[in-house]
Coordinates of C-alpha atoms in Angstrom, one line a residue:
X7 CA 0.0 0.0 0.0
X8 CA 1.3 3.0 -0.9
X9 CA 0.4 6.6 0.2
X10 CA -1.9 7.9 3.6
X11 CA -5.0 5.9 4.3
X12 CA -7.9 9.1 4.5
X13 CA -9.4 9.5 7.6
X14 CA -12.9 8.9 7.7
X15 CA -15.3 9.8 10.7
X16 CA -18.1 7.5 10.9
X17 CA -21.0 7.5 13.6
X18 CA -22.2 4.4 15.0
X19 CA -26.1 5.7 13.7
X20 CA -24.1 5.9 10.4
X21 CA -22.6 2.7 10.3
X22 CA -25.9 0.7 10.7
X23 CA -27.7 2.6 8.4
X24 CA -24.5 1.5 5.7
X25 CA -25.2 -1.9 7.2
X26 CA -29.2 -1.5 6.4
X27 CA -28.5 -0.2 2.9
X28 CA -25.6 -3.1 2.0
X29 CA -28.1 -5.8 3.1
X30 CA -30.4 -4.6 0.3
X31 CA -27.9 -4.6 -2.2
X32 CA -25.6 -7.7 -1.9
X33 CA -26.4 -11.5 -0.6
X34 CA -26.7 -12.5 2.8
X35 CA -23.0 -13.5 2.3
X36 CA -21.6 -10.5 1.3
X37 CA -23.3 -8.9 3.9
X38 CA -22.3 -11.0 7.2
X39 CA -18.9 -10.1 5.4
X40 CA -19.6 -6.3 5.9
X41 CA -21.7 -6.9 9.5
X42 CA -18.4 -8.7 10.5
X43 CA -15.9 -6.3 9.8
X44 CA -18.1 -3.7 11.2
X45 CA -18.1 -5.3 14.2
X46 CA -14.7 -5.7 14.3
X47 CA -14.3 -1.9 14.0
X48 CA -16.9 -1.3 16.1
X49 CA -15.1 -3.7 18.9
X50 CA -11.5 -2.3 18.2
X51 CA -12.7 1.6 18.4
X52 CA -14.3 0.6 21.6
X53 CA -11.0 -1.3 22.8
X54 CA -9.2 1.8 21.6
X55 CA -11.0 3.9 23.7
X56 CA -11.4 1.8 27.0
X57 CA -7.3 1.7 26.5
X58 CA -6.8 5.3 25.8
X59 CA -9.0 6.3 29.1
X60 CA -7.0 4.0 31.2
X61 CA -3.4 5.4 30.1
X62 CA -5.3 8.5 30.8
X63 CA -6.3 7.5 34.6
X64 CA -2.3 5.9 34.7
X65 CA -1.3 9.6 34.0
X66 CA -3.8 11.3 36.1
X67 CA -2.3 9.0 39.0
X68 CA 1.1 9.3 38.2
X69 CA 1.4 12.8 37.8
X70 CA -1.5 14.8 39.6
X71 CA -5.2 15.8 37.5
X72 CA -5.1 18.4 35.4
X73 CA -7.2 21.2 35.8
X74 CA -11.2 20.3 34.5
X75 CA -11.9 23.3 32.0
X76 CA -13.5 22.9 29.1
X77 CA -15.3 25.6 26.7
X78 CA -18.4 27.5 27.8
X79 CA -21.3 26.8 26.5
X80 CA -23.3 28.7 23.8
X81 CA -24.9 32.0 25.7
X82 CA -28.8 31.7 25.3
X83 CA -32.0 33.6 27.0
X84 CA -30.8 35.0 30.5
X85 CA -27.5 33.4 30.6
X86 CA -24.6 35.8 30.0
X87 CA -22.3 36.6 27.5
X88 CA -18.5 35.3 27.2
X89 CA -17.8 39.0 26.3
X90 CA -19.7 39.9 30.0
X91 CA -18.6 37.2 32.0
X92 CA -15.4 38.1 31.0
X93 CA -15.8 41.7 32.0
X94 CA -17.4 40.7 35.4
X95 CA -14.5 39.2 36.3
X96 CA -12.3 40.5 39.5
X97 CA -9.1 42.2 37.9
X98 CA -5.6 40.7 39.2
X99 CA -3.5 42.6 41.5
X100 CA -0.1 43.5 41.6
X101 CA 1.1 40.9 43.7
X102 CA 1.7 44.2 46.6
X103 CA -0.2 44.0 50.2
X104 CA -1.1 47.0 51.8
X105 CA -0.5 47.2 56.1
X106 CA -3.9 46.6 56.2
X107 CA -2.8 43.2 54.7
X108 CA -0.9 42.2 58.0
X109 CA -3.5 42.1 60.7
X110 CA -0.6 39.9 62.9
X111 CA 2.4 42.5 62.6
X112 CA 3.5 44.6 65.8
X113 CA 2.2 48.3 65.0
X114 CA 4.3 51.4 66.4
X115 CA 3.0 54.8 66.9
X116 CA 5.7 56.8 65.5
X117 CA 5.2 61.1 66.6
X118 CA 6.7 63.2 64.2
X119 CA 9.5 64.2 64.9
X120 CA 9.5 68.6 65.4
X121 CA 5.4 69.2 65.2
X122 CA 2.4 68.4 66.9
X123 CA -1.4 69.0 66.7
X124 CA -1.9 73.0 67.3
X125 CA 1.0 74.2 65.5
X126 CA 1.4 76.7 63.3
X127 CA 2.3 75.3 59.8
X128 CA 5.4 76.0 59.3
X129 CA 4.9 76.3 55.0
X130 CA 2.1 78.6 55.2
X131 CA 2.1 80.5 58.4
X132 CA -1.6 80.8 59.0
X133 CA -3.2 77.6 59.8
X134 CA -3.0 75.0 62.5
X135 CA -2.1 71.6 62.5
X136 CA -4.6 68.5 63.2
X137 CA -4.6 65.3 63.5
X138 CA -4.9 63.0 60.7
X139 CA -7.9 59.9 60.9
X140 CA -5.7 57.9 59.0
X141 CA -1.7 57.7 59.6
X142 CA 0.6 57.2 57.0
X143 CA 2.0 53.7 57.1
X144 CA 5.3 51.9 56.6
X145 CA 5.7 48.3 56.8
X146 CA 8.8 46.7 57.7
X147 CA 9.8 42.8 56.9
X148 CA 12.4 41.0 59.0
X149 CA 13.1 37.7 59.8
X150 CA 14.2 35.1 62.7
X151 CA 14.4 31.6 63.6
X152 CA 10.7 29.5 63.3
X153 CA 11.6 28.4 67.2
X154 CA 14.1 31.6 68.5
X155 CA 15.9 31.3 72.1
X156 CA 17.3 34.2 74.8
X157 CA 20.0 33.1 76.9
X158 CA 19.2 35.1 80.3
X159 CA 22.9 34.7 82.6
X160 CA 21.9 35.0 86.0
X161 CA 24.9 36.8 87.5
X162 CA 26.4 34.4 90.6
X163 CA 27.8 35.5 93.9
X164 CA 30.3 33.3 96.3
X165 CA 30.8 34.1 99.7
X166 CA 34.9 34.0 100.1
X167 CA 34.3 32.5 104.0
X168 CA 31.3 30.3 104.1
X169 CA 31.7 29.6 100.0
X170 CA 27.6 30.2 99.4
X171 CA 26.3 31.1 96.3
X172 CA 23.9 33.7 95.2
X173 CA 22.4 33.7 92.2
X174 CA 20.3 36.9 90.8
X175 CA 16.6 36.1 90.2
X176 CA 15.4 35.4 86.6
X177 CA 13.6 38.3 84.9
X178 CA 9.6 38.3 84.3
X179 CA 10.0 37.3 80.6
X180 CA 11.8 34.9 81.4
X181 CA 8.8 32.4 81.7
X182 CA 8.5 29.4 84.4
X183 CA 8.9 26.6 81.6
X184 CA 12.2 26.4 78.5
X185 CA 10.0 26.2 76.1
X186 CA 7.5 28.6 75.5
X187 CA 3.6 28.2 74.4
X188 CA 4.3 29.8 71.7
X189 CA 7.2 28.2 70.0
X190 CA 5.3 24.4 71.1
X191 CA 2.4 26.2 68.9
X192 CA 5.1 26.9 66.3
X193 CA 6.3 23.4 66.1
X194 CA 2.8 22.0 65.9
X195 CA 1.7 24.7 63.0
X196 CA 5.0 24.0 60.9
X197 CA 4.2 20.0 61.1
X198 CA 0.8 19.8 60.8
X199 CA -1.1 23.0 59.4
X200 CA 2.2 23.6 56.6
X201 CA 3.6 20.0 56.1
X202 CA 7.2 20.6 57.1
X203 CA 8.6 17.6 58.7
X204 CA 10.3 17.5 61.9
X205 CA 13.4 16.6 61.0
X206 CA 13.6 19.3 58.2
X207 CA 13.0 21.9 61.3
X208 CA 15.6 20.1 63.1
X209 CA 18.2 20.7 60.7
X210 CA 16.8 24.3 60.1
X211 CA 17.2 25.1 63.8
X212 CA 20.7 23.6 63.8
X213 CA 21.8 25.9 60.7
X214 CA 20.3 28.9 62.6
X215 CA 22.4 27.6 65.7
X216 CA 19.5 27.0 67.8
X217 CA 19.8 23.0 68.1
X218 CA 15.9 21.9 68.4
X219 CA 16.0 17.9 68.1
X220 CA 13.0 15.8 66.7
X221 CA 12.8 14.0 69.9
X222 CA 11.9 17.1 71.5
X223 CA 9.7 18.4 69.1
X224 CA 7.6 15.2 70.0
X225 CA 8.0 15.6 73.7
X226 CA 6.7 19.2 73.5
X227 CA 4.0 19.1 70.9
X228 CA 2.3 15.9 72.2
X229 CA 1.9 17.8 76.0
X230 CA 0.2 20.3 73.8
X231 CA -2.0 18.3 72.8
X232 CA -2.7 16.8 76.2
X233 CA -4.0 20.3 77.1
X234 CA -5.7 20.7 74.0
X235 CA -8.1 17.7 73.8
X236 CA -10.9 19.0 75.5
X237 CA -11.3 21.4 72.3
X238 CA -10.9 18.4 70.4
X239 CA -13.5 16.6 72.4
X240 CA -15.8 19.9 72.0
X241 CA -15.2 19.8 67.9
X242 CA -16.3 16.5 68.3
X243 CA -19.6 17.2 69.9
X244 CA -20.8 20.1 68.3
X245 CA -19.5 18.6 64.4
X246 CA -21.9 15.5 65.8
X247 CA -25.0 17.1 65.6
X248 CA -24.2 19.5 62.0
X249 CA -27.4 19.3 60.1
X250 CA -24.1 19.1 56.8
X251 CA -22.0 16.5 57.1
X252 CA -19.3 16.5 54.3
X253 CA -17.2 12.5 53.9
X254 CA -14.1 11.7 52.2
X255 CA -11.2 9.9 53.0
X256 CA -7.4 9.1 51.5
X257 CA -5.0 6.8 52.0
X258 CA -2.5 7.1 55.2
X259 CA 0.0 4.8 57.0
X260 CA 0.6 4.0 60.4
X261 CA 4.3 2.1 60.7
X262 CA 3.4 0.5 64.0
X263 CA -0.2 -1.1 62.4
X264 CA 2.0 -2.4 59.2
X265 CA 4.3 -4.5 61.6
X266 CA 1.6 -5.7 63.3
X267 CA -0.1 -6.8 60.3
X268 CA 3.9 -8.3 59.2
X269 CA 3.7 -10.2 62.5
X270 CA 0.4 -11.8 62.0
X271 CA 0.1 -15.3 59.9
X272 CA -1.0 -14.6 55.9
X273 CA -3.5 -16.8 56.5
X274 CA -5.2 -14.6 58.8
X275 CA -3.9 -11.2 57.4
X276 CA -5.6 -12.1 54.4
X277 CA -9.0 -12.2 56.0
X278 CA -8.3 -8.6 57.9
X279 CA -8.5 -5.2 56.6
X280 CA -5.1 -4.1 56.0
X281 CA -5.5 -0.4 54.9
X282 CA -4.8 2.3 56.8
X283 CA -6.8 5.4 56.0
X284 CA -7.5 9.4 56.9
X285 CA -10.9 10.7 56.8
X286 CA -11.8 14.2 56.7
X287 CA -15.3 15.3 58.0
X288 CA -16.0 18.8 57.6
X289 CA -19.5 19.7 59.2
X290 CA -21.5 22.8 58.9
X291 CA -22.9 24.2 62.2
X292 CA -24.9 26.9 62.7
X293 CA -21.8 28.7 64.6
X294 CA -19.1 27.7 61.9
X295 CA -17.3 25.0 60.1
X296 CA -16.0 22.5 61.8
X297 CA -12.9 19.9 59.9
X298 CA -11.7 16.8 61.6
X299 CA -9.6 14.6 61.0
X300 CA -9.2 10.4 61.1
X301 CA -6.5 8.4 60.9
X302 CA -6.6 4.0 61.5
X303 CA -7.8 1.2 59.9
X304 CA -11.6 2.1 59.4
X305 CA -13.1 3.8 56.1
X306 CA -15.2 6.9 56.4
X307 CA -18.5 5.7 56.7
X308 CA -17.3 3.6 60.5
X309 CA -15.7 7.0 61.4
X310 CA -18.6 9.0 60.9
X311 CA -20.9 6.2 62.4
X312 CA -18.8 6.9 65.8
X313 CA -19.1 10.5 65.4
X314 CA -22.9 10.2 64.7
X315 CA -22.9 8.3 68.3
X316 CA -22.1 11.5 69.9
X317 CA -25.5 12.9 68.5
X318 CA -28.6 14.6 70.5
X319 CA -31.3 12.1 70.7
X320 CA -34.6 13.7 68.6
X321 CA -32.3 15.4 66.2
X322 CA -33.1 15.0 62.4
X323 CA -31.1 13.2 60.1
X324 CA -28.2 15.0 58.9
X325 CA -27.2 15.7 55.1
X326 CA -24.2 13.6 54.1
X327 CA -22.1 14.6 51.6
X328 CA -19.7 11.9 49.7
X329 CA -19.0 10.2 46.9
X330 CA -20.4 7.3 45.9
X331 CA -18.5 4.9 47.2
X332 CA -20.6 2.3 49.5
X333 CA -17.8 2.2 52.1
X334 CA -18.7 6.2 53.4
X335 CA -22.3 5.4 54.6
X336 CA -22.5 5.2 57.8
X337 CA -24.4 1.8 58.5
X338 CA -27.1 1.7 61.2
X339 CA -27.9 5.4 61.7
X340 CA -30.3 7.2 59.0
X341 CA -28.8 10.1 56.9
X342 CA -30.0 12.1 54.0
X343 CA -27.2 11.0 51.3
X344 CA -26.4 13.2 49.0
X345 CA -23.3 12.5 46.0
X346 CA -21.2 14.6 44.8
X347 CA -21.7 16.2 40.9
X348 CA -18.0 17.2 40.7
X349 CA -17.4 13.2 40.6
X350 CA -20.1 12.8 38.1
X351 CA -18.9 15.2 36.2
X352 CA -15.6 14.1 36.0
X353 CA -16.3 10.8 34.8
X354 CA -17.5 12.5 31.2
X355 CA -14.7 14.9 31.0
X356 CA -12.2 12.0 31.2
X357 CA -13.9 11.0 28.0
X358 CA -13.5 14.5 26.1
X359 CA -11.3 13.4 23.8
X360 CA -13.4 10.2 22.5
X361 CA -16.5 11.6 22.4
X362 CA -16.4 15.6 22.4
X363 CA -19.9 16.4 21.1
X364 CA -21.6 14.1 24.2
X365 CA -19.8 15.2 26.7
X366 CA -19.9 19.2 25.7
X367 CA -23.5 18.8 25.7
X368 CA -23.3 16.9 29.5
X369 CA -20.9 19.5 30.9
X370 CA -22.5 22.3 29.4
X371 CA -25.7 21.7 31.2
X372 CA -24.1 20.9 34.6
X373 CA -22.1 24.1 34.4
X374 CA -25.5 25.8 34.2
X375 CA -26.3 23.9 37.7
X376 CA -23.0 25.5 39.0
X377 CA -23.8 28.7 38.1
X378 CA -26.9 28.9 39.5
X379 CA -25.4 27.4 42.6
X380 CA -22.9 30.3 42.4
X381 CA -25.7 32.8 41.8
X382 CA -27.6 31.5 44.9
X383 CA -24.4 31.9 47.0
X384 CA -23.8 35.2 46.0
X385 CA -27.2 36.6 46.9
X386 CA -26.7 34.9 50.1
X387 CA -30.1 33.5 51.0
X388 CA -30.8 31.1 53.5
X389 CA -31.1 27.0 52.4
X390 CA -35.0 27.0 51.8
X391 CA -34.7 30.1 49.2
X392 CA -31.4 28.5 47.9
X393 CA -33.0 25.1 47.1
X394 CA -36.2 27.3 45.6
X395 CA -34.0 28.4 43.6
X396 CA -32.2 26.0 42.3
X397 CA -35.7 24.4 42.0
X398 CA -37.1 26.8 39.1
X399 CA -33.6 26.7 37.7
X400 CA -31.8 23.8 37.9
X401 CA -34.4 21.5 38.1
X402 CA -35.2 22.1 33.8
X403 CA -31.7 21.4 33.1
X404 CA -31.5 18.1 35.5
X405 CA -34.8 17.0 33.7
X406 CA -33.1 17.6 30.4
X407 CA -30.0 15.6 31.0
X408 CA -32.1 12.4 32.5
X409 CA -34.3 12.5 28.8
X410 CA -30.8 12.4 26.7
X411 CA -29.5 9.8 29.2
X412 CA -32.4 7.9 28.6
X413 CA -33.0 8.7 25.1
X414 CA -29.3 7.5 24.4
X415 CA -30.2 3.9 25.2
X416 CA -33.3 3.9 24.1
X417 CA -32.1 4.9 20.6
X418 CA -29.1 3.0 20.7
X419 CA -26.6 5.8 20.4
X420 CA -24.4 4.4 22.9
X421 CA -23.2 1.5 23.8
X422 CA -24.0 0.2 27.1
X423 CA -20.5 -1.7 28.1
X424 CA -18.7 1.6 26.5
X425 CA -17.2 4.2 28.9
X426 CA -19.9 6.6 27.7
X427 CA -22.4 3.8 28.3
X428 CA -20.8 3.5 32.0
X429 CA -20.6 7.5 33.1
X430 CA -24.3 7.3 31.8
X431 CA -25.4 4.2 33.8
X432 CA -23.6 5.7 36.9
X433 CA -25.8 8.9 36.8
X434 CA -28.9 7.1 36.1
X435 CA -27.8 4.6 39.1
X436 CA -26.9 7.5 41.5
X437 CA -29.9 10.0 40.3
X438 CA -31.7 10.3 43.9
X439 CA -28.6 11.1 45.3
X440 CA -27.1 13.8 42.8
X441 CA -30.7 15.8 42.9
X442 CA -31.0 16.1 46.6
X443 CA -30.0 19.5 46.1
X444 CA -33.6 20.1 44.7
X445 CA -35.5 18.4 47.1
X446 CA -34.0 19.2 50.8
X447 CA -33.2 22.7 51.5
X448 CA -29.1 22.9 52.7
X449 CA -28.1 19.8 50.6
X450 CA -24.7 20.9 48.5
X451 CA -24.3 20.0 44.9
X452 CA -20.8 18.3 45.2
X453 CA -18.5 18.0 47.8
X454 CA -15.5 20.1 46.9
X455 CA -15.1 21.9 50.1
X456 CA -14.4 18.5 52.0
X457 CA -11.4 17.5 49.2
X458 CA -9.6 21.0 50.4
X459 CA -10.5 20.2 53.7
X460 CA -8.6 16.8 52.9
X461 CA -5.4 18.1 51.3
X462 CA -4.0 19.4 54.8
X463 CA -3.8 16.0 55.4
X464 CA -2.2 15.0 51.8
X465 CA -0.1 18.2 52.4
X466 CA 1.1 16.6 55.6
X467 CA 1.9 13.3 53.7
X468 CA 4.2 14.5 51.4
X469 CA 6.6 15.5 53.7
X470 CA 6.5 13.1 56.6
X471 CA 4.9 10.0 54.8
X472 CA 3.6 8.5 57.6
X473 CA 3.3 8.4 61.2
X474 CA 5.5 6.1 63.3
X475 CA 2.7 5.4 66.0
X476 CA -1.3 4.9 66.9
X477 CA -0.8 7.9 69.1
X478 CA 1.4 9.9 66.8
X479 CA -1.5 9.8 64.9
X480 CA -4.1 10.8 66.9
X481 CA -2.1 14.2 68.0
X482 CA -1.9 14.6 64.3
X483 CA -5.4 14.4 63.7
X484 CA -5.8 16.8 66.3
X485 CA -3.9 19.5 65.2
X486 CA -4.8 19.5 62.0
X487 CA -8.7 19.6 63.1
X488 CA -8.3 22.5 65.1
X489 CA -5.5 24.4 62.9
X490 CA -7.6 23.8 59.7
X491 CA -10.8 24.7 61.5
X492 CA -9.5 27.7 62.6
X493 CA -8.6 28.6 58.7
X494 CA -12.5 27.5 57.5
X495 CA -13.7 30.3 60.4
X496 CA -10.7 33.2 59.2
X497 CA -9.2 32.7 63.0
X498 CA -5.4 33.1 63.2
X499 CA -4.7 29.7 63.9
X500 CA -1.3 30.7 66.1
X501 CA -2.9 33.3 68.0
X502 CA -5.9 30.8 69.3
X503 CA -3.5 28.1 69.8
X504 CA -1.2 30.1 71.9
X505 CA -4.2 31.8 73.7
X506 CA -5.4 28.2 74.2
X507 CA -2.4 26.9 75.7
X508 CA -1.4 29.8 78.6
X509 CA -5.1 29.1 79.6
X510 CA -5.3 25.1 79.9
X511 CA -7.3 25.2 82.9
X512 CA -10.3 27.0 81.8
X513 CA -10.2 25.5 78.5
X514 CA -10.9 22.3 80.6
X515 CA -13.5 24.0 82.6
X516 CA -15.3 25.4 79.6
X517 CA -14.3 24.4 76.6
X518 CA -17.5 25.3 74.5
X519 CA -16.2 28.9 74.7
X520 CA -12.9 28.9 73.8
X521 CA -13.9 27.7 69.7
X522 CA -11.8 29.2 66.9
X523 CA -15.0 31.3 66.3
X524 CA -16.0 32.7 70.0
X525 CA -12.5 32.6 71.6
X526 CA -11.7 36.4 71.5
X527 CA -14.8 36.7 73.4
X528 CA -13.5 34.9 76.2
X529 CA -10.8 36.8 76.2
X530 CA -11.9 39.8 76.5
X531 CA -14.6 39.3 79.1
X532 CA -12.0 39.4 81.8
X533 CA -8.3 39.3 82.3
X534 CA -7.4 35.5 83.0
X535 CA -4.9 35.1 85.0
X536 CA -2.1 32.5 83.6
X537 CA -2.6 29.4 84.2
X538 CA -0.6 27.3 82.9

């Protein structure tokens, strides 16, 4: 054969109507001949496919997901332009922050220097000077060690007769313990809210010339978290009884659990689960957001079953937000289960390149859903209004997408055992659970928020891997619930950590008011006295 062989795109619709007209013009021979080879194409394309999108998922795993944009859809009635959205859309800044940018720097009220309010102004001789509402500002960067030290030498005093020594009293700042709350908050926040890895701040410090071993990064953060579990027990409480509950959990390991497993016969390891896993719950209260954090052997639906235990008797069902994966309901406790159209999504945009026109048309109608979601956000109206909303406008486009699902098999567009056929099936399978948003007022559209809540975790991961113990762990988990919860709620998570742990006792005597959300209330409605 000599020269290019033309590429032809051919429909399946097209190919059987070929097959339709062939069988009217040539023998039942000739034409099992064509039906076969047609088949054979229609079997290899298929092949082709199924083998392109797993490369494609190999990738995806190997090298991260790209980002899921595809082309906007045709404006039509009250849907905006690309030449308005464009134009709606928030400028970008110059990469500069203003002081009002730096809520945690150390301000200084500088006087000037030769004049002050009642003057005479000295350029034109006749008025007075005032104060200004608004000073001018300069800010000033510097730098120290993450974990600093003072050296305080005590001066010493020997008696030349008796030989008794004297030594001169340590100042105030000095402190009554070596190391400070704030540099154990440090530690914890580098670790577990920013994924550096204690041994990386070990060699740091020592550079810096401040030795600060991993052994005693341990000691010191997990006595922090001793004092700090009765917020973590209050988290726990309050996230129990969130009428949104958003699921979803990645895999972790635990070094201790993997040599226990190794020590066990394969016999019986082969009957026990032996995957280690962290599940992120992130649960909307009426106060604020709440993320936690769970790290062992049990998938996210047995986590959020124990949670659920912690729950007032007479209270509702919750919402539960998830994918749908069978191993994140919680079995024996009644939720409203709702599935996440991000992950619905995503299995049609994986086929984009196989079948562009079918999954433009799918994406373009679920990116209507989102914007009305966004539009219903952005009015911010309460959940009833928001799922009347989405009710006289997403609940046309949803009924449009289930007729082309359906009309696909009916008409015999797709194939059934084809990826298409399977993304379709999957949203047909799932339906109740992907439209709860229409139906129960509060019930998200997908569960994005809870994947950022998991990445602190992932974060985490890449750095130190894993954790060496069950109880390593568990401080872990802690932390990064309270550091990421203060981040969902805007608190300064160093500031509320270090308030939390010069006042250990009356976080234990009250620990419902000292919440990333309410703390600076607590606060201020007296001066504590330090107690730790």
């Amino acid at each position: 054969m000599s020269g290019k062989i033309p590429k032809l795109t051919v429909s399946l619709q097209e190919l059987d109507e070929v097959l339709e007209r062939i069988k009217v013009l040539t023998s039942e021979d000739d034409y099992q001949i064509v039906h076969a080879l047609v088949s054979s194409y229609r079997y290899l394309s298929e092949a082709y496919h199924a083998s392109r999108q797993s490369i494609t998922k190999l990738l995806r795993m190997v090298f991260g997901p790209k980002t899921e944009k595809c082309a906007p859809d045709r404006p039509s009635g009250d849907e905006p332009s690309r030449q308005e959205a464009s134009s709606s859309k928030k400028k970008k800044g110059h990469g500069r922050n203003g002081a009002d940018k730096y809520p945690g720097a150390d301000r200084v009220s500088v006087s000037h220097e030769s004049l002050k309010a009642g003057d005479h102004c000295p350029g034109c001789r006749r008025g007075k000077l005032y104060c200004m509402n608004s000073p001018a500002e300069l800010v000033s960067l510097y730098s120290s060690a993450p974990v600093d030290a003072t050296v305080h030498e005590l001066e010493r005093l020997r008696c030349s007769g008796c030989q008794q020594v004297f030594t001169a009293q340590p100042p105030p700042e000095a402190g009554t313990r070596k190391y400070d709350e704030s540099a154990a908050v440090m530690m914890a926040l580098l670790k577990y809210g920013s994924g550096f890895p204690a041994y990386r701040l070990a060699a740091l410090q020592r550079n810096l010339g401040i030795p600060l071993p991993e052994s005693t990064q341990w000691d010191v953060v997990s006595s922090l978290a001793q004092e700090l579990a009765p917020i973590w027990d209050s988290l726990l409480s309050q996230a129990a009884n969130a009428q949104v509950l958003h699921t979803d959990d990645t895999n972790a390991q635990i070094l201790q659990r993997t040599r226990e497993l190794q020590a066990i016969p394969q016999e019986e390891r082969n009957r026990s689960r032996t995957g280690t896993f962290t599940t992120a719950v992130m649960a909307q209260t009426a106060k604020g957001r709440i993320a936690l954090y769970f790290t062992g052997a049990q998938h996210a639906g047995e986590n959020l079953r124990e949670l659920l235990d912690r729950r007032d008797a007479g209270t509702s069902p919750p919402v539960q937000m998830s994918d749908a994966l069978s191993r994140n309901i919680p079995t024996g406790f009644q939720v409203i289960l709702c599935n996440c159209l991000t992950h619905c999504r995503r299995n049609y945009f994986e086929l984009l390149s196989s079948f562009p026109q079918e999954v433009q048309y799918v994406i373009d109608l679920l990116g209507k859903v989102y914007r009305n979601d966004q539009e219903a956000c952005d009015r911010q109206i309460d959940d009833r209004q928001r799922q009347a909303y989405h009710r006289r406008h997403s609940k046309p486009v949803m009924r449009q997408l289930s007729r082309w699902m359906e009309q696909q098999f009916l008409e015999k567009s797709v194939e059934p055992n084809s990826s298409l056929g399977k993304a379709i099936a999957y949203t047909r399978t799932h339906w109740k659970q992907l439209t709860q948003f229409l139906r129960v007022p509060g019930a998200p559209v997908d569960n994005s928020i809870c994947e950022q809540v998991i990445k602190k975790f992932v974060l985490f991961r890449k750095g130190s891997l894993f954790y060496k113990t069950r109880k390593g762990a568990a401080v872990g988990d802690l932390f990064m619930s309270i550091i990421h919860t203060c981040e969902l709620n805007k608190a300064n998570p160093f500031a509320y950590l270090t308030a939390a742990a010069k006042h250990p006792r009356l976080i234990a005597a009250a620990p419902e008011l000292w919440m990333p959300w309410n703390y600076q209330k607590a606060l201020a409605a007296e001066t504590f006295p330090d107690s730790s």
